[in-house]
N, CA, C and O of each residue as an XYZ file, in Angstrom:
440
protein
N       0.848     -1.172      0.015
C      -0.025      0.002      0.000
C       0.890      1.238      0.011
O       2.017      1.222      0.505
N       0.335      2.285     -0.556
C       1.099      3.469     -0.634
C       0.231      4.716     -0.495
O      -0.775      4.896     -1.181
N       0.683      5.584      0.449
C       0.029      6.854      0.622
C       0.155      7.768     -0.615
O      -0.728      8.573     -0.911
N       1.260      7.613     -1.306
C       1.568      8.429     -2.478
C       0.827      8.056     -3.713
O       0.820      8.819     -4.679
N       0.172      6.857     -3.725
C      -0.585      6.396     -4.910
C      -1.814      7.308     -5.069
O      -2.333      7.902     -4.124
N      -2.231      7.369     -6.332
C      -3.460      8.124     -6.670
C      -4.718      7.252     -6.354
O      -5.851      7.732     -6.378
N      -4.470      6.007     -6.070
C      -5.504      5.014     -5.780
C      -5.797      5.162     -4.236
O      -4.887      5.072     -3.413
N      -7.101      5.391     -3.885
C      -7.414      5.534     -2.437
C      -6.960      4.283     -1.663
O      -6.932      3.178     -2.206
N      -6.602      4.487     -0.363
C      -6.098      3.344      0.482
C      -7.155      2.235      0.509
O      -6.804      1.059      0.413
N      -8.432      2.581      0.636
C      -9.498      1.569      0.715
C      -9.463      0.687     -0.542
O      -9.571     -0.536     -0.453
N      -9.313      1.308     -1.682
C      -9.252      0.528     -2.903
C      -8.066     -0.299     -2.980
O      -8.148     -1.420     -3.481
N      -6.913      0.173     -2.506
C      -5.649     -0.617     -2.480
C      -5.872     -1.855     -1.603
O      -5.486     -2.964     -1.975
N      -6.476     -1.663     -0.474
C      -6.728     -2.788      0.438
C      -7.653     -3.817     -0.193
O      -7.410     -5.022     -0.128
N      -8.738     -3.305     -0.813
C      -9.685     -4.195     -1.494
C      -9.025     -4.982     -2.634
O      -9.271     -6.174     -2.819
N      -8.174     -4.269     -3.395
C      -7.536     -4.959     -4.480
C      -6.574     -6.027     -4.023
O      -6.432     -7.064     -4.671
N      -5.903     -5.776     -2.897
C      -4.939     -6.806     -2.379
C      -5.806     -8.048     -1.943
O      -5.446     -9.188     -2.237
N      -6.894     -7.809     -1.271
C      -7.738     -8.924     -0.883
C      -8.313     -9.673     -2.102
O      -8.386    -10.902     -2.113
N      -8.707     -8.922     -3.099
C      -9.230     -9.478     -4.327
C      -8.185    -10.357     -4.980
O      -8.479    -11.464     -5.430
N      -6.979     -9.862     -5.026
C      -5.860    -10.606     -5.623
C      -5.690    -11.944     -4.799
O      -5.600    -13.022     -5.386
N      -5.649    -11.848     -3.471
C      -5.407    -13.050     -2.665
C      -6.590    -14.105     -2.841
O      -6.373    -15.316     -2.882
N      -7.766    -13.583     -2.934
C      -8.938    -14.508     -3.065
C      -8.835    -15.158     -4.492
O      -8.954    -16.373     -4.656
N      -8.611    -14.287     -5.493
C      -8.570    -14.803     -6.888
C      -7.460    -15.786     -7.134
O      -7.600    -16.706     -7.941
N      -6.352    -15.597     -6.441
C      -5.207    -16.486     -6.660
C      -5.282    -17.701     -5.769
O      -4.403    -18.559     -5.844
N      -6.283    -17.812     -4.934
C      -6.428    -18.986     -3.992
C      -5.684    -18.878     -2.736
O      -5.718    -19.830     -1.956
N      -5.012    -17.820     -2.451
C      -4.298    -17.640     -1.237
C      -5.232    -17.522     -0.001
O      -4.918    -17.934      1.116
N      -6.394    -16.929     -0.303
C      -7.452    -16.913      0.718
C      -8.617    -17.732      0.193
O      -9.147    -17.428     -0.876
N      -9.020    -18.744      0.905
C     -10.019    -19.721      0.374
C     -11.420    -19.232      0.696
O     -11.616    -18.536      1.693
N     -12.409    -19.588     -0.140
C     -13.781    -19.305      0.132
C     -14.148    -20.013      1.462
O     -13.696    -21.126      1.734
N     -14.967    -19.341      2.266
C     -15.353    -19.854      3.548
C     -14.515    -19.348      4.692
O     -14.924    -19.409      5.851
N     -13.328    -18.840      4.361
C     -12.474    -18.267      5.463
C     -12.964    -16.848      5.795
O     -13.818    -16.286      5.110
N     -12.399    -16.305      6.853
C     -12.803    -15.023      7.350
C     -11.695    -14.009      7.183
O     -10.518    -14.345      7.314
N     -12.063    -12.751      6.892
C     -11.057    -11.718      6.825
C     -10.846    -11.217      8.205
O     -11.685    -11.445      9.076
N      -9.711    -10.511      8.458
C      -9.436     -9.968      9.778
C     -10.546     -9.020     10.240
O     -11.218     -8.384      9.428
N     -10.716     -8.943     11.522
C     -11.648     -7.995     12.078
C     -11.238     -6.587     11.694
O     -10.052     -6.261     11.733
N     -12.191     -5.748     11.323
C     -11.907     -4.428     10.819
C     -10.983     -3.628     11.688
O      -9.990     -3.087     11.202
N     -11.291     -3.536     12.992
C     -10.467     -2.775     13.910
C      -9.068     -3.314     14.018
O      -8.123     -2.529     14.103
N      -8.888     -4.623     14.018
C      -7.540     -5.203     14.131
C      -6.728     -4.905     12.882
O      -5.550     -4.563     12.975
N      -7.379     -5.039     11.649
C      -6.630     -4.748     10.434
C      -6.277     -3.256     10.368
O      -5.187     -2.892      9.927
N      -7.181     -2.420     10.796
C      -6.925     -0.956     10.784
C      -5.700     -0.660     11.697
O      -4.829      0.126     11.322
N      -5.642     -1.263     12.836
C      -4.503     -1.042     13.774
C      -3.225     -1.574     13.121
O      -2.200     -0.893     13.151
N      -3.259     -2.762     12.536
C      -2.098     -3.325     11.905
C      -1.559     -2.466     10.758
O      -0.351     -2.288     10.604
N      -2.484     -1.943      9.965
C      -2.076     -1.087      8.812
C      -1.902      0.346      9.138
O      -1.464      1.136      8.301
N      -2.250      0.713     10.385
C      -2.192      2.135     10.798
C      -3.023      3.067      9.942
O      -2.602      4.148      9.532
N      -4.277      2.561      9.689
C      -5.256      3.388      8.936
C      -6.518      3.429      9.735
O      -6.665      2.722     10.732
N      -7.400      4.231      9.309
C      -8.676      4.422      9.973
C      -9.555      3.197      9.790
O      -9.456      2.491      8.786
N     -10.424      2.949     10.781
C     -11.342      1.840     10.651
C     -12.334      2.101      9.471
O     -12.866      1.178      8.854
N     -12.539      3.384      9.209
C     -13.417      3.762      8.118
C     -12.839      3.371      6.736
O     -13.569      3.036      5.803
N     -11.521      3.429      6.654
C     -10.797      3.019      5.449
C     -10.964      1.506      5.220
O     -11.280      1.072      4.112
N     -10.748      0.718      6.271
C     -10.900     -0.702      6.127
C     -12.335     -1.091      5.846
O     -12.598     -1.978      5.034
N     -13.284     -0.416      6.531
C     -14.707     -0.705      6.338
C     -15.046     -0.398      4.884
O     -15.813     -1.144      4.276
N     -14.499      0.681      4.297
C     -14.803      1.003      2.923
C     -14.246     -0.055      1.990
O     -14.863     -0.380      0.976
N     -13.060     -0.604      2.333
C     -12.467     -1.627      1.544
C     -13.290     -2.933      1.590
O     -13.436     -3.612      0.574
N     -13.806     -3.263      2.737
C     -14.675     -4.472      2.938
C     -15.985     -4.245      2.155
O     -16.536     -5.179      1.572
N     -16.477     -2.977      2.153
C     -17.697     -2.699      1.452
C     -17.514     -2.928     -0.062
O     -18.392     -3.472     -0.732
N     -16.323     -2.489     -0.591
C     -16.024     -2.698     -1.989
C     -16.028     -4.200     -2.325
O     -16.576     -4.639     -3.336
N     -15.384     -4.965     -1.417
C     -15.322     -6.397     -1.620
C     -16.729     -7.045     -1.588
O     -16.996     -7.992     -2.329
N     -17.627     -6.519     -0.716
C     -18.956     -7.064     -0.607
C     -19.759     -6.616     -1.881
O     -20.584     -7.384     -2.375
N     -19.531     -5.431     -2.387
C     -20.214     -4.960     -3.602
C     -19.798     -5.819     -4.799
O     -20.581     -6.014     -5.728
N     -18.537     -6.343     -4.773
C     -18.078     -7.185     -5.900
C     -18.444     -8.675     -5.660
O     -18.105     -9.543     -6.464
N     -19.127     -8.937     -4.561
C     -19.527    -10.326     -4.299
C     -18.438    -11.262     -3.845
O     -18.580    -12.484     -3.887
N     -17.322    -10.651     -3.399
C     -16.168    -11.467     -2.935
C     -16.364    -11.900     -1.493
O     -15.951    -12.990     -1.097
N     -17.009    -11.020     -0.699
C     -17.239    -11.336      0.750
C     -18.684    -11.065      1.094
O     -19.392    -10.300      0.439
N     -19.094    -11.756      2.192
C     -20.322    -11.397      2.778
C     -20.018    -10.603      4.022
O     -19.372    -11.067      4.962
N     -20.530     -9.341      3.983
C     -20.156     -8.365      5.031
C     -21.451     -7.926      5.758
O     -22.365     -7.403      5.122
N     -21.523     -8.130      7.031
C     -22.655     -7.673      7.786
C     -22.174     -7.223      9.159
O     -21.255     -7.790      9.750
N     -22.817     -6.210      9.622
C     -22.507     -5.611     10.938
C     -22.666     -6.722     12.043
O     -23.644     -7.469     12.058
N     -21.687     -6.783     12.932
C     -21.825     -7.661     14.096
C     -21.324     -9.119     13.802
O     -21.316     -9.954     14.707
N     -20.918     -9.410     12.571
C     -20.375    -10.756     12.293
C     -19.131    -10.703     11.540
O     -18.828     -9.666     10.950
N     -18.383    -11.736     11.511
C     -17.107    -11.771     10.747
C     -17.403    -11.707      9.236
O     -18.417    -12.197      8.740
N     -16.475    -11.087      8.565
C     -16.545    -10.928      7.113
C     -16.052    -12.243      6.487
O     -14.881    -12.599      6.611
N     -16.958    -12.950      5.820
C     -16.658    -14.254      5.226
C     -16.413    -14.170      3.750
O     -17.155    -13.507      3.025
N     -15.345    -14.859      3.282
C     -15.003    -14.910      1.898
C     -15.953    -15.808      1.095
O     -16.101    -16.974      1.460
N     -16.592    -15.345      0.043
C     -17.442    -16.060     -0.765
C     -16.684    -16.712     -1.964
O     -16.956    -17.843     -2.365
N     -15.744    -15.944     -2.492
C     -14.986    -16.454     -3.704
C     -14.808    -15.295     -4.615
O     -15.203    -14.169     -4.312
N     -14.196    -15.581     -5.762
C     -13.896    -14.590     -6.758
C     -14.646    -14.810     -8.035
O     -14.545    -15.883     -8.630
N     -15.393    -13.832     -8.477
C     -16.158    -13.947     -9.716
C     -15.521    -12.889    -10.670
O     -15.759    -11.686    -10.568
N     -14.720    -13.415    -11.575
C     -13.997    -12.549    -12.503
C     -14.933    -11.701    -13.370
O     -14.534    -10.619    -13.800
N     -16.109    -12.132    -13.631
C     -17.081    -11.386    -14.466
C     -17.496    -10.121    -13.703
O     -17.606     -9.057    -14.312
N     -17.723    -10.206    -12.425
C     -18.186     -9.065    -11.644
C     -17.020     -8.037    -11.494
O     -17.244     -6.835    -11.636
N     -15.796     -8.506    -11.210
C     -14.702     -7.679    -11.040
C     -14.323     -6.955    -12.349
O     -13.952     -5.781    -12.320
N     -14.418     -7.659    -13.498
C     -13.976     -7.110    -14.723
C     -14.887     -5.984    -15.137
O     -14.457     -5.127    -15.909
N     -16.154     -5.928    -14.659
C     -17.045     -4.828    -14.939
C     -16.474     -3.546    -14.351
O     -16.662     -2.470    -14.918
N     -15.778     -3.647    -13.221
C     -15.174     -2.505    -12.569
C     -13.727     -2.311    -13.055
O     -13.064     -1.377    -12.605
N     -13.236     -3.132    -13.925
C     -11.897     -3.095    -14.420
C     -10.842     -3.301    -13.272
O      -9.751     -2.732    -13.303
N     -11.218     -4.130    -12.276
C     -10.311     -4.434    -11.188
C      -9.555     -5.734    -11.303
O      -8.846     -6.130    -10.378
N      -9.703     -6.408    -12.443
C      -9.029     -7.694    -12.569
C      -7.591     -7.434    -12.822
O      -7.250     -6.786    -13.811
N      -6.686     -7.937    -11.929
C      -5.262     -7.733    -12.094
C      -4.891     -8.409    -13.441
O      -5.433     -9.461    -13.780
N      -3.951     -7.783    -14.207
C      -3.609     -8.294    -15.521
C      -3.106     -9.719    -15.397
O      -3.319    -10.502    -16.322
N      -2.461    -10.096    -14.324
C      -1.913    -11.417    -14.202
C      -3.007    -12.486    -14.037
O      -2.743    -13.673    -14.228
N      -4.222    -12.072    -13.687
C      -5.339    -13.041    -13.495
C      -6.287    -13.050    -14.635
O      -7.238    -13.832    -14.636
N      -6.065    -12.188    -15.642
C      -6.962    -12.184    -16.833
C      -6.599    -13.331    -17.679
O      -5.492    -13.866    -17.616
N      -7.576    -13.720    -18.503
C      -7.347    -14.828    -19.481
C      -6.652    -14.239    -20.715
O      -6.928    -13.122    -21.153
N      -5.725    -15.065    -21.255
C      -5.171    -14.721    -22.552
C      -6.256    -15.080    -23.586
O      -7.284    -15.664    -23.240
N      -6.026    -14.742    -24.779
C      -6.955    -15.012    -25.860
C      -7.214    -16.516    -26.045
O      -8.307    -16.902    -26.462
N      -6.238    -17.357    -25.744
C      -6.405    -18.761    -25.968
C      -7.126    -19.530    -24.793
O      -7.255    -20.755    -24.782
N      -7.573    -18.698    -23.825
C      -8.314    -19.257    -22.690
C      -7.423    -19.784    -21.518
O      -7.923    -20.221    -20.482
N      -6.055    -19.718    -21.740
C      -5.167    -20.116    -20.645
C      -5.178    -19.001    -19.582
O      -5.275    -17.819    -19.911
N      -5.080    -19.387    -18.342
C      -5.093    -18.438    -17.269
C      -3.636    -18.122    -16.863
O      -2.822    -19.020    -16.646
N      -3.349    -16.833    -16.771
C      -2.049    -16.415    -16.303
C      -2.022    -16.442    -14.853
O      -3.019    -16.074    -14.231
N      -0.970    -16.844    -14.248
C      -0.843    -16.902    -12.794
C      -0.104    -15.700    -12.234
O       0.778    -15.173    -12.912
N      -0.429    -15.231    -11.004
C       0.321    -14.128    -10.420
C       1.747    -14.488    -10.186
O       2.063    -15.616     -9.808
N       2.633    -13.516    -10.413
C       4.033    -13.761    -10.269
C       4.525    -13.272     -8.895
O       5.637    -13.618     -8.496
N       3.756    -12.505     -8.187
C       4.127    -12.007     -6.876
C       2.960    -12.192     -5.907
O       1.792    -12.239     -6.294
N       3.330    -12.293     -4.632
C       2.327    -12.458     -3.601
C       2.075    -11.043     -3.055
O       3.027    -10.372     -2.656
N       0.864    -10.591     -3.028
C       0.555     -9.288     -2.468
C       0.759     -9.364     -0.944
O       0.452    -10.385     -0.329
N       1.252     -8.331     -0.364
C       1.447     -8.267      1.106
C       0.910     -6.972      1.559
O       0.808     -6.007      0.802
N       0.568     -6.957      2.801
C       0.147     -5.715      3.456
C       1.319     -5.131      4.161
O       2.083     -5.821      4.838
N       1.452     -3.827      3.990
C       2.488     -3.130      4.758
C       1.927     -1.824      5.163
O       0.978     -1.308      4.572
N       2.537     -1.286      6.199
C       2.037     -0.013      6.721
C       2.355      1.085      5.708
O       3.387      1.056      5.037
N       1.422      2.075      5.613
C       1.610      3.145      4.628
C       2.808      4.030      5.013
O       3.123      4.985      4.303
């Protein structure tokens, strides 16, 4: 994550989780970190993490509801591609072969 990026922090967080779910590093049925704990770890506002989780919920990647853990549903490339959030490494080539990510996204403090 980067404070100097033109991409809002919430979007950067959401994209990293999207990447991890799409690449299989986070499995459907697992839970994301508690909002307050992730905000503390990343040294960002809980509002920023909540906005990231809301983006993930809007894309159908997680089930997000107040008072319960945020559960990973899975990755639907067709929904993400509508928002142009599909990382190039996870898009299909013309021949239908799937490209695999070359790096593992990590969270770091801004």
